Amino acid sequence: MPYQAQPPIVITPADLPLHCSGPTHEAWNGHPRVFLPITSNGSVECPYCSRIYRLDGEADGHH
């Protein structure tokens, strides 16, 4: 079965600052919490689990 990429996780400015702690967000099977820099209306990939986050809106002072 071919690998199926997950769709990006769409976030809003209310979700900032952005962090990822693994695909299931459970402490026992996640990765360390990592804060991800994202630009307005941009996207970023988590270096641990490769999840992609897309910001729908303006970052307004968040990095």
mmCIF file of N, CA and C in Angstrom:
data_model
loop_
_atom_site.group_PDB
_atom_site.id
_atom_site.type_symbol
_atom_site.label_atom_id
_atom_site.label_comp_id
_atom_site.label_asym_id
_atom_site.label_seq_id
_atom_site.Cartn_x
_atom_site.Cartn_y
_atom_site.Cartn_z
ATOM 1 N N MET A 1 0.851 -1.174 0.000
ATOM 2 C CA MET A 1 0.000 0.000 0.000
ATOM 3 C C MET A 1 0.900 1.243 0.000
ATOM 4 N N PRO A 2 0.701 2.187 -0.922
ATOM 5 C CA PRO A 2 1.540 3.389 -0.960
ATOM 6 C C PRO A 2 1.271 4.298 0.235
ATOM 7 N N TYR A 3 2.322 5.043 0.599
ATOM 8 C CA TYR A 3 2.217 6.001 1.706
ATOM 9 C C TYR A 3 1.268 7.119 1.317
ATOM 10 N N GLN A 4 0.330 7.427 2.191
ATOM 11 C CA GLN A 4 -0.608 8.521 1.961
ATOM 12 C C GLN A 4 -0.252 9.666 2.902
ATOM 13 N N ALA A 5 0.126 10.774 2.350
ATOM 14 C CA ALA A 5 0.477 11.937 3.167
ATOM 15 C C ALA A 5 -0.766 12.474 3.866
ATOM 16 N N GLN A 6 -0.575 12.893 5.087
ATOM 17 C CA GLN A 6 -1.671 13.508 5.843
ATOM 18 C C GLN A 6 -1.883 14.926 5.324
ATOM 19 N N PRO A 7 -3.130 15.385 5.293
ATOM 20 C CA PRO A 7 -3.359 16.778 4.896
ATOM 21 C C PRO A 7 -2.782 17.707 5.966
ATOM 22 N N PRO A 8 -2.422 18.922 5.594
ATOM 23 C CA PRO A 8 -1.892 19.854 6.591
ATOM 24 C C PRO A 8 -2.916 20.127 7.685
ATOM 25 N N ILE A 9 -2.411 20.410 8.857
ATOM 26 C CA ILE A 9 -3.262 20.822 9.966
ATOM 27 C C ILE A 9 -3.389 22.332 9.876
ATOM 28 N N VAL A 10 -4.600 22.811 9.670
ATOM 29 C CA VAL A 10 -4.838 24.246 9.509
ATOM 30 C C VAL A 10 -5.037 24.851 10.891
ATOM 31 N N ILE A 11 -4.253 25.896 11.174
ATOM 32 C CA ILE A 11 -4.370 26.613 12.447
ATOM 33 C C ILE A 11 -4.715 28.066 12.167
ATOM 34 N N THR A 12 -5.158 28.759 13.206
ATOM 35 C CA THR A 12 -5.487 30.182 13.105
ATOM 36 C C THR A 12 -4.566 30.962 14.037
ATOM 37 N N PRO A 13 -4.543 32.274 13.928
ATOM 38 C CA PRO A 13 -3.707 33.063 14.831
ATOM 39 C C PRO A 13 -3.999 32.797 16.313
ATOM 40 N N ALA A 14 -5.210 32.386 16.658
ATOM 41 C CA ALA A 14 -5.548 32.075 18.054
ATOM 42 C C ALA A 14 -4.784 30.859 18.566
ATOM 43 N N ASP A 15 -4.265 30.014 17.662
ATOM 44 C CA ASP A 15 -3.528 28.805 18.045
ATOM 45 C C ASP A 15 -2.039 29.070 18.286
ATOM 46 N N LEU A 16 -1.586 30.288 18.080
ATOM 47 C CA LEU A 16 -0.169 30.613 18.249
ATOM 48 C C LEU A 16 0.160 30.909 19.702
ATOM 49 N N PRO A 17 1.359 30.656 20.181
ATOM 50 C CA PRO A 17 2.479 30.097 19.435
ATOM 51 C C PRO A 17 2.256 28.626 19.123
ATOM 52 N N LEU A 18 2.756 28.216 17.980
ATOM 53 C CA LEU A 18 2.547 26.864 17.481
ATOM 54 C C LEU A 18 3.570 25.910 18.071
ATOM 55 N N HIS A 19 3.088 24.785 18.556
ATOM 56 C CA HIS A 19 4.003 23.729 19.005
ATOM 57 C C HIS A 19 3.440 22.372 18.604
ATOM 58 N N CYS A 20 4.334 21.396 18.510
ATOM 59 C CA CYS A 20 3.944 20.034 18.163
ATOM 60 C C CYS A 20 4.579 19.103 19.187
ATOM 61 N N SER A 21 3.831 18.102 19.613
ATOM 62 C CA SER A 21 4.384 17.100 20.530
ATOM 63 C C SER A 21 4.103 15.693 20.029
ATOM 64 N N GLY A 22 3.871 15.563 18.748
ATOM 65 C CA GLY A 22 3.653 14.254 18.149
ATOM 66 C C GLY A 22 2.269 14.140 17.556
ATOM 67 N N PRO A 23 2.097 13.167 16.684
ATOM 68 C CA PRO A 23 0.823 13.033 15.984
ATOM 69 C C PRO A 23 -0.371 12.749 16.891
ATOM 70 N N THR A 24 -0.159 12.073 18.018
ATOM 71 C CA THR A 24 -1.300 11.778 18.886
ATOM 72 C C THR A 24 -1.309 12.644 20.132
ATOM 73 N N HIS A 25 -0.270 13.435 20.327
ATOM 74 C CA HIS A 25 -0.164 14.379 21.453
ATOM 75 C C HIS A 25 -0.277 13.706 22.814
ATOM 76 N N GLU A 26 0.112 12.455 22.903
ATOM 77 C CA GLU A 26 0.119 11.760 24.179
ATOM 78 C C GLU A 26 1.556 11.676 24.669
ATOM 79 N N ALA A 27 1.778 11.955 25.944
ATOM 80 C CA ALA A 27 3.132 12.025 26.500
ATOM 81 C C ALA A 27 3.905 10.720 26.322
ATOM 82 N N TRP A 28 3.246 9.581 26.405
ATOM 83 C CA TRP A 28 3.973 8.318 26.367
ATOM 84 C C TRP A 28 4.449 7.912 24.984
ATOM 85 N N ASN A 29 3.839 8.457 23.929
ATOM 86 C CA ASN A 29 4.279 8.041 22.599
ATOM 87 C C ASN A 29 4.583 9.209 21.667
ATOM 88 N N GLY A 30 4.658 10.397 22.202
ATOM 89 C CA GLY A 30 4.951 11.560 21.380
ATOM 90 C C GLY A 30 6.435 11.856 21.346
ATOM 91 N N HIS A 31 6.772 12.942 20.755
ATOM 92 C CA HIS A 31 8.156 13.410 20.753
ATOM 93 C C HIS A 31 8.231 14.634 21.646
ATOM 94 N N PRO A 32 9.419 15.159 21.896
ATOM 95 C CA PRO A 32 9.496 16.358 22.736
ATOM 96 C C PRO A 32 8.682 17.493 22.127
ATOM 97 N N ARG A 33 8.108 18.330 22.985
ATOM 98 C CA ARG A 33 7.361 19.490 22.480
ATOM 99 C C ARG A 33 8.356 20.426 21.810
ATOM 100 N N VAL A 34 8.065 20.758 20.590
ATOM 101 C CA VAL A 34 8.919 21.660 19.827
ATOM 102 C C VAL A 34 8.048 22.803 19.321
ATOM 103 N N PHE A 35 8.531 24.026 19.551
ATOM 104 C CA PHE A 35 7.824 25.199 19.044
ATOM 105 C C PHE A 35 8.272 25.431 17.611
ATOM 106 N N LEU A 36 7.314 25.700 16.739
ATOM 107 C CA LEU A 36 7.589 25.819 15.316
ATOM 108 C C LEU A 36 7.373 27.253 14.845
ATOM 109 N N PRO A 37 8.369 27.833 14.191
ATOM 110 C CA PRO A 37 8.198 29.178 13.646
ATOM 111 C C PRO A 37 7.347 29.120 12.386
ATOM 112 N N ILE A 38 6.364 29.977 12.309
ATOM 113 C CA ILE A 38 5.492 29.990 11.134
ATOM 114 C C ILE A 38 5.222 31.432 10.751
ATOM 115 N N THR A 39 5.130 31.674 9.466
ATOM 116 C CA THR A 39 4.871 33.025 8.973
ATOM 117 C C THR A 39 3.397 33.163 8.595
ATOM 118 N N SER A 40 2.962 34.389 8.477
ATOM 119 C CA SER A 40 1.572 34.661 8.101
ATOM 120 C C SER A 40 1.215 33.925 6.815
ATOM 121 N N ASN A 41 0.080 33.243 6.855
ATOM 122 C CA ASN A 41 -0.427 32.490 5.707
ATOM 123 C C ASN A 41 0.605 31.523 5.133
ATOM 124 N N GLY A 42 1.470 31.005 6.002
ATOM 125 C CA GLY A 42 2.524 30.085 5.566
ATOM 126 C C GLY A 42 2.351 28.706 6.161
ATOM 127 N N SER A 43 3.329 27.845 5.917
ATOM 128 C CA SER A 43 3.311 26.500 6.483
ATOM 129 C C SER A 43 4.686 26.143 7.020
ATOM 130 N N VAL A 44 4.685 25.129 7.894
ATOM 131 C CA VAL A 44 5.924 24.646 8.491
ATOM 132 C C VAL A 44 5.771 23.149 8.750
ATOM 133 N N GLU A 45 6.892 22.425 8.654
ATOM 134 C CA GLU A 45 6.897 20.983 8.894
ATOM 135 C C GLU A 45 7.618 20.692 10.203
ATOM 136 N N CYS A 46 7.046 19.842 11.026
ATOM 137 C CA CYS A 46 7.673 19.444 12.278
ATOM 138 C C CYS A 46 8.901 18.582 11.958
ATOM 139 N N PRO A 47 10.060 18.922 12.525
ATOM 140 C CA PRO A 47 11.261 18.146 12.220
ATOM 141 C C PRO A 47 11.259 16.747 12.844
ATOM 142 N N TYR A 48 10.386 16.490 13.809
ATOM 143 C CA TYR A 48 10.338 15.179 14.457
ATOM 144 C C TYR A 48 9.378 14.217 13.765
ATOM 145 N N CYS A 49 8.161 14.672 13.480
ATOM 146 C CA CYS A 49 7.145 13.745 12.974
ATOM 147 C C CYS A 49 6.669 14.077 11.563
ATOM 148 N N SER A 50 7.195 15.133 10.979
ATOM 149 C CA SER A 50 6.880 15.546 9.600
ATOM 150 C C SER A 50 5.452 16.025 9.394
ATOM 151 N N ARG A 51 4.715 16.282 10.476
ATOM 152 C CA ARG A 51 3.381 16.867 10.324
ATOM 153 C C ARG A 51 3.554 18.273 9.748
ATOM 154 N N ILE A 52 2.629 18.656 8.885
ATOM 155 C CA ILE A 52 2.681 19.983 8.286
ATOM 156 C C ILE A 52 1.545 20.809 8.855
ATOM 157 N N TYR A 53 1.877 22.010 9.289
ATOM 158 C CA TYR A 53 0.911 22.954 9.828
ATOM 159 C C TYR A 53 0.828 24.134 8.874
ATOM 160 N N ARG A 54 -0.395 24.616 8.654
ATOM 161 C CA ARG A 54 -0.604 25.783 7.787
ATOM 162 C C ARG A 54 -1.365 26.834 8.570
ATOM 163 N N LEU A 55 -0.821 28.041 8.593
ATOM 164 C CA LEU A 55 -1.462 29.153 9.293
ATOM 165 C C LEU A 55 -2.387 29.886 8.346
ATOM 166 N N ASP A 56 -3.655 29.970 8.710
ATOM 167 C CA ASP A 56 -4.651 30.688 7.936
ATOM 168 C C ASP A 56 -4.867 32.031 8.616
ATOM 169 N N GLY A 57 -4.052 33.013 8.259
ATOM 170 C CA GLY A 57 -4.159 34.336 8.865
ATOM 171 C C GLY A 57 -2.782 34.946 9.096
ATOM 172 N N GLU A 58 -2.773 35.998 9.882
ATOM 173 C CA GLU A 58 -1.562 36.759 10.148
ATOM 174 C C GLU A 58 -0.905 36.320 11.456
ATOM 175 N N ALA A 59 0.425 36.248 11.462
ATOM 176 C CA ALA A 59 1.158 35.831 12.661
ATOM 177 C C ALA A 59 1.187 36.939 13.721
ATOM 178 N N ASP A 60 1.131 38.192 13.339
ATOM 179 C CA ASP A 60 1.072 39.340 14.254
ATOM 180 C C ASP A 60 1.952 39.217 15.491
ATOM 181 N N GLY A 61 3.254 39.292 15.319
ATOM 182 C CA GLY A 61 4.168 39.316 16.447
ATOM 183 C C GLY A 61 4.593 37.967 16.963
ATOM 184 N N HIS A 62 3.996 36.886 16.491
ATOM 185 C CA HIS A 62 4.445 35.546 16.877
ATOM 186 C C HIS A 62 5.511 35.099 15.887
ATOM 187 N N HIS A 63 6.436 34.297 16.369
ATOM 188 C CA HIS A 63 7.511 33.825 15.494
ATOM 189 C C HIS A 63 7.304 32.389 15.154
#
